[in-house]
GROMACS .gro file of C-alpha atoms in nm:
model
  192
    1MET     CA    1  -0.155  -2.490  -5.298
    2ASN     CA    2  -0.045  -2.651  -4.975
    3ARG     CA    3   0.224  -2.386  -4.943
    4ALA     CA    4  -0.029  -2.103  -4.992
    5PHE     CA    5  -0.252  -2.256  -4.725
    6TRP     CA    6   0.031  -2.255  -4.470
    7LYS     CA    7   0.129  -1.897  -4.554
    8MET     CA    8  -0.227  -1.781  -4.498
    9ALA     CA    9  -0.254  -1.987  -4.179
   10ILE     CA   10   0.063  -1.824  -4.043
   11ILE     CA   11  -0.054  -1.475  -4.142
   12TYR     CA   12  -0.395  -1.527  -3.982
   13SER     CA   13  -0.236  -1.676  -3.668
   14LEU     CA   14  -0.002  -1.379  -3.630
   15MET     CA   15  -0.290  -1.138  -3.684
   16PHE     CA   16  -0.499  -1.324  -3.426
   17CYS     CA   17  -0.213  -1.315  -3.173
   18PHE     CA   18  -0.154  -0.944  -3.234
   19ILE     CA   19  -0.524  -0.860  -3.201
   20ASN     CA   20  -0.561  -1.085  -2.895
   21LEU     CA   21  -0.255  -0.927  -2.726
   22ASN     CA   22  -0.401  -0.580  -2.776
   23LEU     CA   23  -0.744  -0.687  -2.648
   24VAL     CA   24  -0.601  -0.852  -2.337
   25SER     CA   25  -0.383  -0.558  -2.245
   26ALA     CA   26  -0.674  -0.323  -2.315
   27GLN     CA   27  -0.864  -0.484  -2.024
   28ARG     CA   28  -0.597  -0.382  -1.772
   29MET     CA   29  -0.588  -0.056  -1.581
   30VAL     CA   30  -0.915   0.069  -1.731
   31GLN     CA   31  -1.021   0.402  -1.584
   32GLY     CA   32  -1.280   0.339  -1.313
   33GLN     CA   33  -1.184  -0.029  -1.267
   34LYS     CA   34  -1.198  -0.130  -0.902
   35GLY     CA   35  -0.995  -0.385  -0.709
   36ILE     CA   36  -0.942  -0.543  -0.369
   37GLU     CA   37  -0.582  -0.564  -0.246
   38VAL     CA   38  -0.444  -0.786   0.031
   39THR     CA   39  -0.083  -0.742   0.148
   40ALA     CA   40   0.130  -0.887   0.429
   41GLY     CA   41   0.492  -0.834   0.523
   42VAL     CA   42   0.759  -0.767   0.779
   43LEU     CA   43   0.844  -0.446   0.960
   44SER     CA   44   1.180  -0.282   1.026
   45ASP     CA   45   1.367  -0.557   1.214
   46GLY     CA   46   1.244  -0.837   0.989
   47ASN     CA   47   1.149  -1.055   1.287
   48VAL     CA   48   0.874  -1.237   1.095
   49PRO     CA   49   0.671  -1.410   1.365
   50LYS     CA   50   0.678  -1.108   1.598
   51GLU     CA   51   0.691  -0.797   1.377
   52TYR     CA   52   0.455  -0.794   1.082
   53PHE     CA   53   0.184  -0.601   0.903
   54ILE     CA   54  -0.135  -0.708   0.728
   55SER     CA   55  -0.342  -0.475   0.513
   56ILE     CA   56  -0.653  -0.482   0.300
   57GLY     CA   57  -0.728  -0.209   0.052
   58PHE     CA   58  -0.962  -0.086  -0.217
   59THR     CA   59  -0.832   0.056  -0.547
   60ILE     CA   60  -0.991   0.264  -0.821
   61HIS     CA   61  -0.793   0.307  -1.143
   62ALA     CA   62  -0.747   0.653  -1.290
   63LYS     CA   63  -0.578   0.745  -1.619
   64ALA     CA   64  -0.241   0.620  -1.747
   65GLY     CA   65  -0.207   0.327  -1.506
   66ASN     CA   66  -0.239   0.544  -1.195
   67TYR     CA   67  -0.482   0.454  -0.917
   68ASN     CA   68  -0.626   0.561  -0.583
   69LEU     CA   69  -0.579   0.333  -0.283
   70ILE     CA   70  -0.759   0.336   0.051
   71SER     CA   71  -0.639   0.068   0.293
   72PHE     CA   72  -0.671  -0.051   0.650
   73GLU     CA   73  -0.351  -0.187   0.803
   74HIS     CA   74  -0.268  -0.367   1.127
   75ASN     CA   75   0.093  -0.359   1.255
   76HIS     CA   76   0.228  -0.580   1.533
   77GLN     CA   77   0.566  -0.506   1.691
   78VAL     CA   78   0.741  -0.610   2.012
   79PHE     CA   79   0.986  -0.429   2.237
   80SER     CA   80   1.210  -0.610   2.484
   81TYR     CA   81   1.215  -0.526   2.853
   82LYS     CA   82   1.432  -0.750   3.068
   83ASN     CA   83   1.305  -1.104   2.991
   84ARG     CA   84   0.970  -0.985   2.867
   85GLU     CA   85   0.832  -0.871   2.533
   86ILE     CA   86   0.599  -0.572   2.527
   87PRO     CA   87   0.358  -0.574   2.228
   88LEU     CA   88   0.274  -0.265   2.025
   89GLU     CA   89  -0.041  -0.286   1.813
   90SER     CA   90  -0.102  -0.014   1.555
   91TYR     CA   91  -0.405   0.035   1.331
   92PHE     CA   92  -0.384   0.266   1.030
   93LEU     CA   93  -0.619   0.405   0.771
   94GLU     CA   94  -0.414   0.510   0.469
   95GLY     CA   95  -0.516   0.691   0.153
   96GLY     CA   96  -0.292   0.766  -0.141
   97TYR     CA   97  -0.252   0.809  -0.513
   98SER     CA   98  -0.019   0.571  -0.697
   99PHE     CA   99   0.172   0.699  -1.001
  100ARG     CA  100   0.300   0.453  -1.261
  101LEU     CA  101   0.671   0.514  -1.316
  102ILE     CA  102   0.766   0.226  -1.545
  103ASP     CA  103   0.553   0.017  -1.780
  104ILE     CA  104   0.708  -0.305  -1.916
  105MET     CA  105   0.546  -0.521  -2.185
  106LYS     CA  106   0.223  -0.320  -2.218
  107GLY     CA  107   0.149  -0.319  -1.847
  108PHE     CA  108   0.247  -0.678  -1.773
  109ILE     CA  109   0.493  -0.538  -1.515
  110ASN     CA  110   0.451  -0.193  -1.361
  111VAL     CA  111   0.660   0.002  -1.112
  112ASN     CA  112   0.454   0.251  -0.912
  113ILE     CA  113   0.524   0.508  -0.641
  114MET     CA  114   0.256   0.624  -0.400
  115PRO     CA  115   0.260   0.914  -0.154
  116SER     CA  116  -0.010   0.879   0.110
  117LEU     CA  117  -0.169   1.027   0.420
  118VAL     CA  118  -0.204   0.814   0.733
  119VAL     CA  119  -0.421   0.829   1.045
  120GLY     CA  120  -0.431   0.565   1.313
  121TYR     CA  121  -0.419   0.448   1.671
  122GLU     CA  122  -0.154   0.258   1.867
  123GLN     CA  123  -0.189   0.057   2.184
  124ILE     CA  124   0.107  -0.046   2.398
  125ASN     CA  125   0.095  -0.372   2.601
  126LYS     CA  126  -0.281  -0.414   2.537
  127GLY     CA  127  -0.349  -0.105   2.748
  128ASN     CA  128  -0.176  -0.243   3.061
  129LYS     CA  129   0.059   0.025   3.198
  130GLU     CA  130   0.203  -0.174   3.487
  131LEU     CA  131   0.438  -0.468   3.430
  132ASN     CA  132   0.485  -0.775   3.651
  133ASP     CA  133   0.792  -0.633   3.826
  134GLY     CA  134   0.615  -0.308   3.922
  135ALA     CA  135   0.762  -0.101   3.638
  136VAL     CA  136   0.523   0.141   3.468
  137ILE     CA  137   0.509   0.211   3.096
  138ILE     CA  138   0.516   0.588   3.052
  139SER     CA  139   0.438   0.584   2.678
  140LYS     CA  140   0.068   0.633   2.619
  141ASP     CA  141  -0.178   0.480   2.378
  142SER     CA  142  -0.232   0.751   2.121
  143PHE     CA  143  -0.390   0.866   1.799
  144LEU     CA  144  -0.143   0.894   1.513
  145TYR     CA  145  -0.117   1.085   1.189
  146GLY     CA  146   0.144   1.141   0.925
  147GLY     CA  147   0.243   1.044   0.576
  148GLY     CA  148   0.391   0.757   0.390
  149GLY     CA  149   0.547   0.640   0.071
  150THR     CA  150   0.526   0.309  -0.114
  151LEU     CA  151   0.728   0.171  -0.404
  152SER     CA  152   0.559  -0.128  -0.566
  153VAL     CA  153   0.633  -0.372  -0.846
  154GLU     CA  154   0.310  -0.513  -0.989
  155THR     CA  155   0.291  -0.817  -1.220
  156TYR     CA  156  -0.028  -0.928  -1.392
  157PHE     CA  157  -0.099  -1.302  -1.367
  158SER     CA  158  -0.420  -1.233  -1.558
  159ASP     CA  159  -0.647  -0.936  -1.617
  160LYS     CA  160  -0.805  -0.997  -1.276
  161ILE     CA  161  -0.510  -1.110  -1.057
  162ILE     CA  162  -0.201  -0.896  -0.988
  163PHE     CA  163   0.099  -0.999  -0.777
  164LEU     CA  164   0.251  -0.717  -0.569
  165LEU     CA  165   0.595  -0.657  -0.416
  166LYS     CA  166   0.596  -0.350  -0.190
  167GLY     CA  167   0.851  -0.148   0.001
  168LYS     CA  168   0.700   0.118   0.224
  169VAL     CA  169   0.773   0.366   0.497
  170LYS     CA  170   0.546   0.567   0.724
  171VAL     CA  171   0.642   0.889   0.904
  172ILE     CA  172   0.430   0.887   1.220
  173ILE     CA  173   0.354   1.189   1.436
  174GLY     CA  174   0.188   1.155   1.775
  175SER     CA  175   0.370   0.841   1.891
  176ASP     CA  176   0.612   0.818   2.182
  177LEU     CA  177   0.791   0.541   1.996
  178GLU     CA  178   0.931   0.509   1.641
  179VAL     CA  179   0.874   0.795   1.400
  180LEU     CA  180   0.989   0.606   1.088
  181ARG     CA  181   0.823   0.269   1.030
  182PRO     CA  182   0.955   0.088   0.722
  183GLY     CA  183   0.828  -0.246   0.590
  184VAL     CA  184   0.851  -0.486   0.299
  185GLY     CA  185   0.567  -0.707   0.184
  186VAL     CA  186   0.396  -0.914  -0.084
  187GLY     CA  187   0.033  -0.937  -0.182
  188PHE     CA  188  -0.235  -0.974  -0.444
  189ARG     CA  189  -0.487  -0.743  -0.604
  190PHE     CA  190  -0.810  -0.882  -0.743
  191ASN     CA  191  -0.971  -0.659  -1.005
  192LEU     CA  192  -1.349  -0.661  -0.999
   0.00000   0.00000   0.00000
């Protein structure tokens, strides 16, 4: 009788684990689920204290693990001129649709790719065109537009908290400076 009790206990435990695993994964990537995403990282040169980006975004899940993302991003870069650094501040509004490429362990880890459209504004040297030595910056502050692409690896800590690793590139039109702006970052998404 003791042996029968343990067999039933094991069977019920396995059934509970199986049902619980399915219920937990069923709460992830539900169509219409919304989330807030915060990401930070480094830009092309990898000079962390001087060249970085910070973004905050809003997601809405679609079918099959895909989702829409609308984000606001601030980029800070510096350019050297003699013994001086000239700051470049860029502000972007980005909208895209992320497609799930790979699903590992029922959505515990996902690899997504996202094409996006980008509009923004960049300001060089805080709007000051003249430098201390009398030189004049000929590049103008300007409105920007273009496209982008993001490859992300997303890992669920829980149904509500997702850790993100992102590699991204923007193709910017309208700037006198860099056309390609790559970056790598980490972040979190909080599902609501």
